[in-house]
PDB file of C-alpha atoms and ligand atoms in Angstrom:
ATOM      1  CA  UNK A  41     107.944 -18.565  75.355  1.00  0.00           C
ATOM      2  CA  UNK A  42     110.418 -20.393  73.445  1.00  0.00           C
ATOM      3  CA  UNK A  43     113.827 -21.662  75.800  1.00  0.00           C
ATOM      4  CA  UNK A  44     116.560 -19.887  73.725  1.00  0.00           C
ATOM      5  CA  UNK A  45     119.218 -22.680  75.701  1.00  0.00           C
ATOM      6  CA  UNK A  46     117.246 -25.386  73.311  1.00  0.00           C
ATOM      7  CA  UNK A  47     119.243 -24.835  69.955  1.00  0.00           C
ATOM      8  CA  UNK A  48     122.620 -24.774  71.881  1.00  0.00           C
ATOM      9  CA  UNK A  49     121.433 -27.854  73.801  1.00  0.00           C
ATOM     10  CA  UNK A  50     120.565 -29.929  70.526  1.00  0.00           C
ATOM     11  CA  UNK A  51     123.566 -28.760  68.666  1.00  0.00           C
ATOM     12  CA  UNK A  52     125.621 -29.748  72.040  1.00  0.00           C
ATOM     13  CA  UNK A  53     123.721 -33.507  72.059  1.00  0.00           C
ATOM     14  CA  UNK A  54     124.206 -34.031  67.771  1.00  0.00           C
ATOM     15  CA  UNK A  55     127.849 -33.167  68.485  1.00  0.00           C
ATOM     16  CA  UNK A  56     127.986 -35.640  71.577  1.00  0.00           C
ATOM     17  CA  UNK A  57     125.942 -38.546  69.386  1.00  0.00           C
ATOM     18  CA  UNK A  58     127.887 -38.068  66.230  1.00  0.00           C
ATOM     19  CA  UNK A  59     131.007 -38.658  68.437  1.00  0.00           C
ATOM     20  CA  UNK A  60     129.944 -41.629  69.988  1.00  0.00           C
ATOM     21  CA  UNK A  61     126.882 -42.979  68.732  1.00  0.00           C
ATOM     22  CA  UNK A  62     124.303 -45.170  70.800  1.00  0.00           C
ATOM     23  CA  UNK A  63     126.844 -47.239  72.766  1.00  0.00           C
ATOM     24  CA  UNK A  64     129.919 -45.176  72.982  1.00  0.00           C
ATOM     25  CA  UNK A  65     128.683 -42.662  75.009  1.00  0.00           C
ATOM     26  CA  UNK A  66     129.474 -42.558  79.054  1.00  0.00           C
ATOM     27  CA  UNK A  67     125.661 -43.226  79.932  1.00  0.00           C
ATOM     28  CA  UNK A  68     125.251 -46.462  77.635  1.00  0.00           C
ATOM     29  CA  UNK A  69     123.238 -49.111  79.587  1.00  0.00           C
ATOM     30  CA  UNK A  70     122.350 -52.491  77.581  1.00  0.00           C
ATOM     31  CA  UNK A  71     119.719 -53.161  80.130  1.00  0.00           C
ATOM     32  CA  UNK A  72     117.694 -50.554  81.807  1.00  0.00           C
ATOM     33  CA  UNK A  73     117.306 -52.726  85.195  1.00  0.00           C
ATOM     34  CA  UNK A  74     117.257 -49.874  87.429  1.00  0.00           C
ATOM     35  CA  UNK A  75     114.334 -47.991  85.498  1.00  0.00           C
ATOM     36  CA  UNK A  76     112.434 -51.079  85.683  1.00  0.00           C
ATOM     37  CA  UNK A  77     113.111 -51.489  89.355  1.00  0.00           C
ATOM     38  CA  UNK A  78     111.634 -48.253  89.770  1.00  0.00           C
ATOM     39  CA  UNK A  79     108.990 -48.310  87.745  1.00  0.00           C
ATOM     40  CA  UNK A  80     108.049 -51.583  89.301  1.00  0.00           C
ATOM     41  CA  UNK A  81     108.288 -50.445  92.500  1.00  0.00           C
ATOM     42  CA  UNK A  82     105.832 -47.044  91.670  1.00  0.00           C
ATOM     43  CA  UNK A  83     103.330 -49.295  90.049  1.00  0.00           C
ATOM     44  CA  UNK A  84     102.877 -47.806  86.797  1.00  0.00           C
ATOM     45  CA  UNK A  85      99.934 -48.773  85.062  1.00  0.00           C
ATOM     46  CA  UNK A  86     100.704 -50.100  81.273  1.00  0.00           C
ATOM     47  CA  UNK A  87      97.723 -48.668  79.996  1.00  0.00           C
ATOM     48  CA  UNK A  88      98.437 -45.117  80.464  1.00  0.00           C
ATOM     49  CA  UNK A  89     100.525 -43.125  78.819  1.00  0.00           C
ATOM     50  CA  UNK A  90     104.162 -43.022  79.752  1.00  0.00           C
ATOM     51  CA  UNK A  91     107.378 -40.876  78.579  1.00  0.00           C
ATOM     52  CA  UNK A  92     110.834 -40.838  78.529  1.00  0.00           C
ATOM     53  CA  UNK A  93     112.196 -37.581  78.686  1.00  0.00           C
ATOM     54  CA  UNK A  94     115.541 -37.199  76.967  1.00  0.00           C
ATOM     55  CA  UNK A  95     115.685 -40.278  75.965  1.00  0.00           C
ATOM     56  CA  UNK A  96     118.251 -40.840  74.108  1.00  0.00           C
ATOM     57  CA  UNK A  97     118.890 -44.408  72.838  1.00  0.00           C
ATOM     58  CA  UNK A  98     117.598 -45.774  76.108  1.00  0.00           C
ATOM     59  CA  UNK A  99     116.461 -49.571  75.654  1.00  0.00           C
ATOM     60  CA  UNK A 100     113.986 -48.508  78.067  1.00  0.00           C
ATOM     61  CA  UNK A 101     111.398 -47.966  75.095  1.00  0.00           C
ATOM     62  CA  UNK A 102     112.070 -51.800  73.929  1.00  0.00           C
ATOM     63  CA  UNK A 103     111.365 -53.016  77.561  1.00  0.00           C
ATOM     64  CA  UNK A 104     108.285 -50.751  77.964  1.00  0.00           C
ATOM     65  CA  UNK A 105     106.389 -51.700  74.576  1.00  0.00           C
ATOM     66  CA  UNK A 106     107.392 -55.616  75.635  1.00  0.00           C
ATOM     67  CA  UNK A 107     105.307 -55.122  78.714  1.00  0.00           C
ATOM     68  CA  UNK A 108     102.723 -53.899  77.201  1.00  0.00           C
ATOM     69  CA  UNK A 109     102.513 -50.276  77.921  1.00  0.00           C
ATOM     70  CA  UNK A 110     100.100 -48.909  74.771  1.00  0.00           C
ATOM     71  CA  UNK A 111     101.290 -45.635  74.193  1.00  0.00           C
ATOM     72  CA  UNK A 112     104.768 -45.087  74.537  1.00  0.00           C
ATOM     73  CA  UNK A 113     106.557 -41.296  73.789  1.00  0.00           C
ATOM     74  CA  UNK A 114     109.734 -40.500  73.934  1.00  0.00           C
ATOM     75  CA  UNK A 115     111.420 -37.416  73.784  1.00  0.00           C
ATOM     76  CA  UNK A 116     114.857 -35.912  73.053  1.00  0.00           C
ATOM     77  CA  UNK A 117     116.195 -32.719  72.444  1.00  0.00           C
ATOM     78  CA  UNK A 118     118.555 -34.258  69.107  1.00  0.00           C
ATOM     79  CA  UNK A 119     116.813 -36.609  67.226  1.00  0.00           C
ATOM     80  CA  UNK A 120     120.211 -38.572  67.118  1.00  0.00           C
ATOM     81  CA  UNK A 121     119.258 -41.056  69.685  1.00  0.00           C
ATOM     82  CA  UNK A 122     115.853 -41.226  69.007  1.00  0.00           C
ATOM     83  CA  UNK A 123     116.832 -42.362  65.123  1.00  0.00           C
ATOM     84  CA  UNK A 124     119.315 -45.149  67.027  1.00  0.00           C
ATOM     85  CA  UNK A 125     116.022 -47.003  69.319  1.00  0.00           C
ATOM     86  CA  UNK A 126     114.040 -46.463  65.594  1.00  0.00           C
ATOM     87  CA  UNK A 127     116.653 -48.315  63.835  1.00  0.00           C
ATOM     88  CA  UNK A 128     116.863 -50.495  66.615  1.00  0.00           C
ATOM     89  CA  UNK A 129     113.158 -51.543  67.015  1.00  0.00           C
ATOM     90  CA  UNK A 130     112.406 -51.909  62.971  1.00  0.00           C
ATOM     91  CA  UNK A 131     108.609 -52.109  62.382  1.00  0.00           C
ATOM     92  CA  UNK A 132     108.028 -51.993  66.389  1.00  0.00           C
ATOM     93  CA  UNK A 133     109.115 -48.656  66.284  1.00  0.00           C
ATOM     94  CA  UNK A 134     105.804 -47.601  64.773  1.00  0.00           C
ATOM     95  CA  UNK A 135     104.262 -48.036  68.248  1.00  0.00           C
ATOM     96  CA  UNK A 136     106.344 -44.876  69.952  1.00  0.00           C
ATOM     97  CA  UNK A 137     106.131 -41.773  69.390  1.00  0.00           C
ATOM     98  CA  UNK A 138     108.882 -39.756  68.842  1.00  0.00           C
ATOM     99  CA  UNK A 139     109.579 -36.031  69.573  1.00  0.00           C
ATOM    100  CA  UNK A 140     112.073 -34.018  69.136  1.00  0.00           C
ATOM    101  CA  UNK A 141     112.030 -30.928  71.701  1.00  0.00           C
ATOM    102  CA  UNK A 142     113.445 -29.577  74.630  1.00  0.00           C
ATOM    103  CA  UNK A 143     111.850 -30.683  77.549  1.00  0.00           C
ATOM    104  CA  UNK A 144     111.350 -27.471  78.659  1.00  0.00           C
ATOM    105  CA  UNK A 145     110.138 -25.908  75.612  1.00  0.00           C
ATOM    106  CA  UNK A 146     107.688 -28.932  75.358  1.00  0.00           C
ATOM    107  CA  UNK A 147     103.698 -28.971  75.310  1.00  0.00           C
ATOM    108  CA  UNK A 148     102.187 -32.397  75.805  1.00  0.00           C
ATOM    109  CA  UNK A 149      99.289 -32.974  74.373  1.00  0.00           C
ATOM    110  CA  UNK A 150      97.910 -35.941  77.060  1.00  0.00           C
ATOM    111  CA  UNK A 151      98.722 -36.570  80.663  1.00  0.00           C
ATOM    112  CA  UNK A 152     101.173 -39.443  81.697  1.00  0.00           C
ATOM    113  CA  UNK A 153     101.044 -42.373  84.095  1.00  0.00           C
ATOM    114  CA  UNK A 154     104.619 -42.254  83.884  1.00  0.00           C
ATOM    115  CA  UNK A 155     107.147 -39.968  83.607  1.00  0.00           C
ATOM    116  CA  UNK A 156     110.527 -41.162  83.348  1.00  0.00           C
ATOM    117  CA  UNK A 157     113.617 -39.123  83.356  1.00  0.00           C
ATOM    118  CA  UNK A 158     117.216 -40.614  83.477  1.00  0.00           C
ATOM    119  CA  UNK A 159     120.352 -38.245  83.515  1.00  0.00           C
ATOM    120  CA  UNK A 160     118.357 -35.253  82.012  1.00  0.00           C
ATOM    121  CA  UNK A 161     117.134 -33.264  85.070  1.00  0.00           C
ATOM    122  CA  UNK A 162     120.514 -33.250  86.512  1.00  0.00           C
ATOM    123  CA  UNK A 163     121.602 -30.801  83.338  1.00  0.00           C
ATOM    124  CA  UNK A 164     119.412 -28.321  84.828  1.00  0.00           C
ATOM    125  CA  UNK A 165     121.482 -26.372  87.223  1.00  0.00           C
ATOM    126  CA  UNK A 166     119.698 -23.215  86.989  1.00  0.00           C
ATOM    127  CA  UNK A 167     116.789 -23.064  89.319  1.00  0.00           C
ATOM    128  CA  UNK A 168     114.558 -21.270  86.696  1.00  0.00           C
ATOM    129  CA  UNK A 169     114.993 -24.384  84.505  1.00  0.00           C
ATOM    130  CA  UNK A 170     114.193 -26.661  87.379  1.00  0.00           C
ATOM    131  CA  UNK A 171     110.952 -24.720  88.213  1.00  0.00           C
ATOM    132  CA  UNK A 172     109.678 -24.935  84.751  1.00  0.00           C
ATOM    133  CA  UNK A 173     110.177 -28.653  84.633  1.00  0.00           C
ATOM    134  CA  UNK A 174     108.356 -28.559  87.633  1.00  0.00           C
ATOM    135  CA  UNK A 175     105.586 -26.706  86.021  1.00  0.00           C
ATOM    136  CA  UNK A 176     105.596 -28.849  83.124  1.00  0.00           C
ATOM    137  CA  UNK A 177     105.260 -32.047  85.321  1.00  0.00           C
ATOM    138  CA  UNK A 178     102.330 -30.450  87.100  1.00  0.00           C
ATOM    139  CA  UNK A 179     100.642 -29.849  83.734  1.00  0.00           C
ATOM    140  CA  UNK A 180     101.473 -33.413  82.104  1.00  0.00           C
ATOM    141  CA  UNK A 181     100.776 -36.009  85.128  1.00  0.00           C
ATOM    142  CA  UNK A 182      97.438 -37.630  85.973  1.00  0.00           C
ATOM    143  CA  UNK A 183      96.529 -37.899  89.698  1.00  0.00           C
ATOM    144  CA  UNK A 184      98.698 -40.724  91.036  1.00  0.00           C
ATOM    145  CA  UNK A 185     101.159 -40.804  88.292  1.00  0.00           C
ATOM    146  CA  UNK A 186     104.361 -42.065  88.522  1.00  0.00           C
ATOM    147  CA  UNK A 187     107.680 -39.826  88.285  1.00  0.00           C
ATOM    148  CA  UNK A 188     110.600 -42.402  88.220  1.00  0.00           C
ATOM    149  CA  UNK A 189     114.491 -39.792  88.114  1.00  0.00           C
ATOM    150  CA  UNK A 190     117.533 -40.909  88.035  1.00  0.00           C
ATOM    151  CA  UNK A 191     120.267 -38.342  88.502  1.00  0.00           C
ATOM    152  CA  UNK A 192     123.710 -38.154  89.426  1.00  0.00           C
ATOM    153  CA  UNK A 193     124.202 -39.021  92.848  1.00  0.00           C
ATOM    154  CA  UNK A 194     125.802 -36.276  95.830  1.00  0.00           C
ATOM    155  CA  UNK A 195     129.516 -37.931  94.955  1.00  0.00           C
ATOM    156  CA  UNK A 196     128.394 -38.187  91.338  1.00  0.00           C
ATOM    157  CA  UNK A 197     130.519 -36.577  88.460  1.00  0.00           C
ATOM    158  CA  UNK A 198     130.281 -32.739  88.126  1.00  0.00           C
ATOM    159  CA  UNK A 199     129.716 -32.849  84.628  1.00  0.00           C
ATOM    160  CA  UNK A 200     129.056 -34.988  81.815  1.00  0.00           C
ATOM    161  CA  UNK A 201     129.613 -34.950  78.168  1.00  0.00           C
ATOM    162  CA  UNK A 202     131.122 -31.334  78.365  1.00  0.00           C
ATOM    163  CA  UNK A 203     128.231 -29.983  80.523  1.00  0.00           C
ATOM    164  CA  UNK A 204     128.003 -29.235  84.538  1.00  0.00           C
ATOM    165  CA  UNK A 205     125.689 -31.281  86.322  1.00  0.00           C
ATOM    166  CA  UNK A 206     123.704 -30.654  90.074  1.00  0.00           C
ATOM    167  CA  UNK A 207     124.661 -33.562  91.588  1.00  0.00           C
ATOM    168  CA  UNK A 208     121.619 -35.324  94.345  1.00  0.00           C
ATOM    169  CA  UNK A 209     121.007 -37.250  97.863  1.00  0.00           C
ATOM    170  CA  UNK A 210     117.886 -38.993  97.560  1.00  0.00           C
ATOM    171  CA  UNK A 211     116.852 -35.966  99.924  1.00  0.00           C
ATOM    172  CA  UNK A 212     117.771 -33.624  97.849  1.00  0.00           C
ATOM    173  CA  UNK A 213     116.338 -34.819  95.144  1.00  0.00           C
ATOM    174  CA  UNK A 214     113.097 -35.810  96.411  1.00  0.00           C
ATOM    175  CA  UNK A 215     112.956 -32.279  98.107  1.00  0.00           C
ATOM    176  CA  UNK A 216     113.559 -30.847  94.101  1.00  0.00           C
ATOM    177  CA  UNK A 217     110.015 -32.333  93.527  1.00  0.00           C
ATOM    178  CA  UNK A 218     108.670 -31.452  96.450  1.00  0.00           C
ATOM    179  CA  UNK A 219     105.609 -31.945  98.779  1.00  0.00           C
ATOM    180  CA  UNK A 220     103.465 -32.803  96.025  1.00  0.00           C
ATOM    181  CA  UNK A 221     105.034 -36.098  95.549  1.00  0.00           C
ATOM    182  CA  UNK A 222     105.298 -39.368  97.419  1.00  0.00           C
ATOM    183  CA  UNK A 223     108.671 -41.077  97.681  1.00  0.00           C
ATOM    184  CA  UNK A 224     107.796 -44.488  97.270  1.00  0.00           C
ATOM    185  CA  UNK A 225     111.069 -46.090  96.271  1.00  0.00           C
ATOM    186  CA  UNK A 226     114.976 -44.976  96.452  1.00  0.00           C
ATOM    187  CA  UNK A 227     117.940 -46.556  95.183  1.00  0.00           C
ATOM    188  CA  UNK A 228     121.592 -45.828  94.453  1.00  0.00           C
ATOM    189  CA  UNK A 229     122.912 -47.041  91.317  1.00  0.00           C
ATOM    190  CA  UNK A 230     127.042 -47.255  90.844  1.00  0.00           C
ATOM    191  CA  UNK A 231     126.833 -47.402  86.804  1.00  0.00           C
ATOM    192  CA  UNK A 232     129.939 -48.260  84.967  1.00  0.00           C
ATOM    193  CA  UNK A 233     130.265 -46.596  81.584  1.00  0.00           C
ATOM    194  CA  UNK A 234     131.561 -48.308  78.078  1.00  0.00           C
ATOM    195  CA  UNK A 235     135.177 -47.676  79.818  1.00  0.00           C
ATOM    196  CA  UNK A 236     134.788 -48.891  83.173  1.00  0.00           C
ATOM    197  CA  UNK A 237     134.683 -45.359  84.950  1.00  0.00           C
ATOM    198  CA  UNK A 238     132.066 -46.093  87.714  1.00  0.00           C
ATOM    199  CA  UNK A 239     129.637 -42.903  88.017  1.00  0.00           C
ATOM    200  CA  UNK A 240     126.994 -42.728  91.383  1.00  0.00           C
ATOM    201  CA  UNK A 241     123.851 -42.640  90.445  1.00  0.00           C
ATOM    202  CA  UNK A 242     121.058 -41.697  92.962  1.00  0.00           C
ATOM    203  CA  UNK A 243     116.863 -43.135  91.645  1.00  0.00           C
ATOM    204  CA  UNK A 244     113.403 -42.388  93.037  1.00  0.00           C
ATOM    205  CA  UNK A 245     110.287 -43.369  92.479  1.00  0.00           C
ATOM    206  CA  UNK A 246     108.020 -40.500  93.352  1.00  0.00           C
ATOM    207  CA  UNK A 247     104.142 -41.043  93.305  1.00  0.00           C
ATOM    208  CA  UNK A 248     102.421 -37.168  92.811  1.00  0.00           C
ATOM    209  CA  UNK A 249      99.760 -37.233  95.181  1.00  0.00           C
TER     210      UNK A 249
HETATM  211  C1  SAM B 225     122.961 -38.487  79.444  1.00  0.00           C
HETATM  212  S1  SAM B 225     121.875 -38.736  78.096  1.00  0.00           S
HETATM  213  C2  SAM B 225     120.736 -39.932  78.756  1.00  0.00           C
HETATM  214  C3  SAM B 225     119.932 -40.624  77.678  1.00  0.00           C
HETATM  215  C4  SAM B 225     118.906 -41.637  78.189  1.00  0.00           C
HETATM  216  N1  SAM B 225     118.017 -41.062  79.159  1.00  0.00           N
HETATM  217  C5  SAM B 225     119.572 -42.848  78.733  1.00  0.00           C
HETATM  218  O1  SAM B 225     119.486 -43.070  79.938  1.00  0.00           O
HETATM  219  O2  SAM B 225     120.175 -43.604  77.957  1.00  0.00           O
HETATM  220  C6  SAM B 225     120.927 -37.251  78.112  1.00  0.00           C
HETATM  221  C7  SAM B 225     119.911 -37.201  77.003  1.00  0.00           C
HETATM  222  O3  SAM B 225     119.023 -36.137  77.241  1.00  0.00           O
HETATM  223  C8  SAM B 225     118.907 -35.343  76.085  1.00  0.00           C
HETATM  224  N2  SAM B 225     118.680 -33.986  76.608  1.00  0.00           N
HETATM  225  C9  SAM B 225     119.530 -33.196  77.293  1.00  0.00           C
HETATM  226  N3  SAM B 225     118.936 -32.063  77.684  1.00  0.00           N
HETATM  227  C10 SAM B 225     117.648 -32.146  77.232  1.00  0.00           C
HETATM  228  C11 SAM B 225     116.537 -31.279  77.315  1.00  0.00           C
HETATM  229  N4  SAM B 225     116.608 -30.099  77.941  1.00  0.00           N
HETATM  230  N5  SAM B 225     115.366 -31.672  76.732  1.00  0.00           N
HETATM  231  C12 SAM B 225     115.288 -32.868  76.096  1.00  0.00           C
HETATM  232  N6  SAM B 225     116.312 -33.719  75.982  1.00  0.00           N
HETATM  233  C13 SAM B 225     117.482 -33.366  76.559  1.00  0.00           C
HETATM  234  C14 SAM B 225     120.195 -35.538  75.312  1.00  0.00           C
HETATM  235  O4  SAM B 225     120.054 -35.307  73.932  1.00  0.00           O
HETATM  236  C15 SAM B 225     120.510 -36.988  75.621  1.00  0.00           C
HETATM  237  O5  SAM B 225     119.901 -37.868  74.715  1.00  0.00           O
END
């Protein structure tokens, strides 16, 4: 069944990318250390297949395809981001795939070995959306995979870019996921955005047993 939020949510996301483009926007990060901590840390393997989920502009697609991971999606609800790390990577973009969906309206069509998710999940404050991301991770990870989320963190902002956010303890958060997944690293980020507001973030690396 189609999500009827995902129009409004890729209207909302155009609107918020027209506004401030790739690097004026409160989430900007020139270097996507903390991903790459985590992802580290979980051990993902570079030969299986790994997304980003809302991805945005992320550099983390740059990093990835430099170390080698061979097949490379990422996905985002407005294609305004994704047509930012296109421009960005010139002919290298050719090695991603790009989709444009809602995450929870999405059907992938091969199982990851990572699954990355920064400041997406923690726009899903209903628990219906939550439980079909769920359901969507169960139906898109390989055995072992690894789930690397960063969300706000407990003292985090309640909302971002005009929308409420749930804001997570590493508990809380690793409790979202549940007992199907091993907690194998956590880490609290204190990101500074393009105007020096500082905004908590709390990470995981989650293994899914
Ligand atoms: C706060 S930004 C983070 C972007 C990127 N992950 C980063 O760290 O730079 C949130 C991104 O998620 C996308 N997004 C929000 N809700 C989404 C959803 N339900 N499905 C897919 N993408 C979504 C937005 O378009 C936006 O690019």
């Amino acid at each position: 069944m189609q999500n009827t939020a995902g129009t409004g949510r890729a209207a909302h996301w155009h609107d918020t990318y027209s506004r401030g483009g790739d690097t004026r926007v409160s989430w900007f990060s020139a270097d996507p250390a903390y991903s790459l901590e985590m992802i580290d840390a979980g051990g993902a393997d570079p030969a299986l297949p790994a997304v980003d989920v809302g991805a945005g502009a992320s550099r983390l697609a740059d990093a990835l395809l430099a170390r080698g991971f061979v097949d490379v999606t990422v996905l985002d609800v407005a294609d305004d981001g994704l047509a930012h790390t296109r421009a960005r990577l010139g002919a290298d973009a050719a090695r991603l795939r790009c989709v444009v969906s809602d995450v929870l309206d999405w059907a992938p069509d091969r199982r990851f070995g990572l699954w990355h998710d920064r400041a997406v999940f923690h726009f899903l404050t209903e628990p219906a959306d939550r439980r079909r991301y769920r359901d969507l991770l169960a139906a898109a990870l390989d055995p072992g995979a690894v789930v690397v989320v960063g969300t706000f963190a407990a003292d985090g902002p309640e909302s971002c870019s005009g929308l409420p956010t749930a804001r997570y303890s590493a508990a809380a958060l690793a409790a979202e996921f549940g007992a199907g997944f091993e907690v194998v690293a956590q880490r609290r980020e204190e990101h500074r955005t393009p105007w020096d507001a500082v905004q908590p973030f709390t990470w995981l690396a989650l293994r899914a047993r």
